Short mmCIF file of C-alpha atoms in Angstrom, two decimals:
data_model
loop_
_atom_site.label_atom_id
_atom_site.label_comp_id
_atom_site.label_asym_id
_atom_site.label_seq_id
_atom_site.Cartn_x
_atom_site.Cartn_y
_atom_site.Cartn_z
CA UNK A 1 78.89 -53.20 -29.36
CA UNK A 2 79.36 -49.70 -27.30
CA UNK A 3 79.49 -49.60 -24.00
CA UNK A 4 79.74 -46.21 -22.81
CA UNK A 5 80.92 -44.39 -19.17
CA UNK A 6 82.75 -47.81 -18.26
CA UNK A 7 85.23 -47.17 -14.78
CA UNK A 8 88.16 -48.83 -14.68
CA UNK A 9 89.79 -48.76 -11.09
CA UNK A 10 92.89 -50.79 -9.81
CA UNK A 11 93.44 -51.75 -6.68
CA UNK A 12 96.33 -53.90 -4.86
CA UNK A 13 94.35 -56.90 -3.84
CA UNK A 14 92.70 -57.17 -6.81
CA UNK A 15 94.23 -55.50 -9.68
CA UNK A 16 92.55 -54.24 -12.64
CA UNK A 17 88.62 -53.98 -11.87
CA UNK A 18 86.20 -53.10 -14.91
CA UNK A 19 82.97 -51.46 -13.46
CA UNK A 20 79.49 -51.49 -15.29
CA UNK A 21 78.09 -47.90 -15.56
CA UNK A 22 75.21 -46.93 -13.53
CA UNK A 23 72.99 -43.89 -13.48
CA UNK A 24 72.93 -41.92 -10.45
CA UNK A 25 68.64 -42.19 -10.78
CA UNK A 26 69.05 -45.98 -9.60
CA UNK A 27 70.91 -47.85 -6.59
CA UNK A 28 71.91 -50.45 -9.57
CA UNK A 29 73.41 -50.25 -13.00
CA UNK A 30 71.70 -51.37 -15.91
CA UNK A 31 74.19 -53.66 -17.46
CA UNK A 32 76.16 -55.93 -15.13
CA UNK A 33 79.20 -58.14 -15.29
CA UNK A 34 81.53 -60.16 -12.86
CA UNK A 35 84.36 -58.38 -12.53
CA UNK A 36 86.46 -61.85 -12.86
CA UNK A 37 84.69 -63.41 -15.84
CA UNK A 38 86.75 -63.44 -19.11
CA UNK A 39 84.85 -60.44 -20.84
CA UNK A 40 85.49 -58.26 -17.67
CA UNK A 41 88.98 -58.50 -18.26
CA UNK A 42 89.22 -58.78 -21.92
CA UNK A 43 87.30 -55.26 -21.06
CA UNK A 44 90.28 -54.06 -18.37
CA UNK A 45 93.31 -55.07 -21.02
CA UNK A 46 91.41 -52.98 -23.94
CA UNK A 47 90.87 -50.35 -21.67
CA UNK A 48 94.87 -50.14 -19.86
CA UNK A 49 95.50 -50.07 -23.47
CA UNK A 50 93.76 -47.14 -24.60
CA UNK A 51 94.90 -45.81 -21.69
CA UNK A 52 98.45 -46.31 -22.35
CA UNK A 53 97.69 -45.19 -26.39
CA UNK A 54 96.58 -41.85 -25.03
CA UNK A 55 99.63 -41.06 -23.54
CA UNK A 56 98.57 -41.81 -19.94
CA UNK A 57 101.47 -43.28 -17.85
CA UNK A 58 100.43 -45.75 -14.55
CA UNK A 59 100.99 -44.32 -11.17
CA UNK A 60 103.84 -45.48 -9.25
CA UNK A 61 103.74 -47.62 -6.39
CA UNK A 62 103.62 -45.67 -3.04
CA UNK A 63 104.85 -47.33 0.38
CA UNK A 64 102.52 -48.07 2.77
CA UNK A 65 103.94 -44.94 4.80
CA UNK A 66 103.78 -42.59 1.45
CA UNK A 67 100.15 -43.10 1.49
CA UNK A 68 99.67 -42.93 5.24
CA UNK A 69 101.42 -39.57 5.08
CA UNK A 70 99.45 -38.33 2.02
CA UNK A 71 96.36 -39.37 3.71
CA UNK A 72 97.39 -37.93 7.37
CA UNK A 73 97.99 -33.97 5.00
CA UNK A 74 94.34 -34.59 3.18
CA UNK A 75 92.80 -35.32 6.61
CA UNK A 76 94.57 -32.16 8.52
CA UNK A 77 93.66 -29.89 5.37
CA UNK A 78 90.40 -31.01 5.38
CA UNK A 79 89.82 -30.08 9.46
CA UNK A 80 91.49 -26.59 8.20
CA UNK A 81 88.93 -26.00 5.49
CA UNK A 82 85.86 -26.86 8.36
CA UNK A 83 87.04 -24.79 10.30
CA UNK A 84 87.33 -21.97 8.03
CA UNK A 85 83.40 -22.68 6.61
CA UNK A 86 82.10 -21.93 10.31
CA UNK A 87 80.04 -19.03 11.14
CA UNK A 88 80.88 -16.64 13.64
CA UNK A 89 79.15 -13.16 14.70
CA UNK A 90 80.97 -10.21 16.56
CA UNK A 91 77.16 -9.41 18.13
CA UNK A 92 76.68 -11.03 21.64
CA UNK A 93 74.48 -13.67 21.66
CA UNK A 94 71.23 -12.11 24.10
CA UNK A 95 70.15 -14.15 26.64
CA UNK A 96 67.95 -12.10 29.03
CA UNK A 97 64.62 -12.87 29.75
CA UNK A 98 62.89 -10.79 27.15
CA UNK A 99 64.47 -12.72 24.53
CA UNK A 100 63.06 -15.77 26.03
CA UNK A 101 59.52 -14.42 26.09
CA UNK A 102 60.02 -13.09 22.69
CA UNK A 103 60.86 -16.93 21.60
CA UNK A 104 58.34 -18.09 23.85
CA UNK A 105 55.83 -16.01 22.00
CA UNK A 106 57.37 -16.94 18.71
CA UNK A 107 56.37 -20.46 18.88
CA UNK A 108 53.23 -20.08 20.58
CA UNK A 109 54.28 -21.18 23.66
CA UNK A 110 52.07 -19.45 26.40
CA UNK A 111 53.88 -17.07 28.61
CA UNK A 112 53.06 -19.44 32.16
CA UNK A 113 53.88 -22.35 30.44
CA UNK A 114 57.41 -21.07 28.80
CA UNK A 115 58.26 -19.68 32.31
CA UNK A 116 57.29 -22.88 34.13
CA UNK A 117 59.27 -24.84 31.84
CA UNK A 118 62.46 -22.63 31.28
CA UNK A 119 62.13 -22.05 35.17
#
């Protein structure tokens, strides 16, 4: 059997965690599993083991204050890059009235009923 597009995540609470893989078309995969039953990890060793036969190496363990300060950067450089994406114009923004009629008119608004309103 082939089982293609398999994810294989690790976490400290629960380890090694084989997922089933899912189309991005559906809220569910087509093939399921328990991640505890015997073939789910039978799955995970085969897998760390390929892993490990490619050359890949396992991450090391980070402190609890390693990854708060790795996540504290990504959450500062992401408020950076917003704030770079934002629009800005060097022409004045008009407000007088003849840019309110002019919207008024726009959206079909009659010209009593925009000023009562707006007034």
């Amino acid at each position: 059997m082939t089982i293609r597009d398999v994810r294989l995540t690790w976490s400290k609470d629960r380890g090694f965690v084989t997922h089933a893989p899912s189309s991005k078309a559906v809220a569910r995969p087509t093939i399921q599993w328990f991640h505890r039953s015997e073939f789910a990890q039978q799955l995970s060793r085969q897998l760390r083991d390929m892993f490990e036969r490619m050359g890949g190496k396992m991450p090391e363990e980070m402190t609890a204050k390693e990854h708060n300060a790795g996540v504290a950067a990504r959450r500062i450089a992401d408020r950076r890059e917003a704030k770079r994406l934002g629009y800005s114009s060097l022409m004045p923004e008009d407000g007088d009235l003849e840019a309110v009629e002019g919207l008024a008119r726009t959206l079909s608004v009659e010209h009593l009923e925009a000023a009562r309103v707006l007034g």
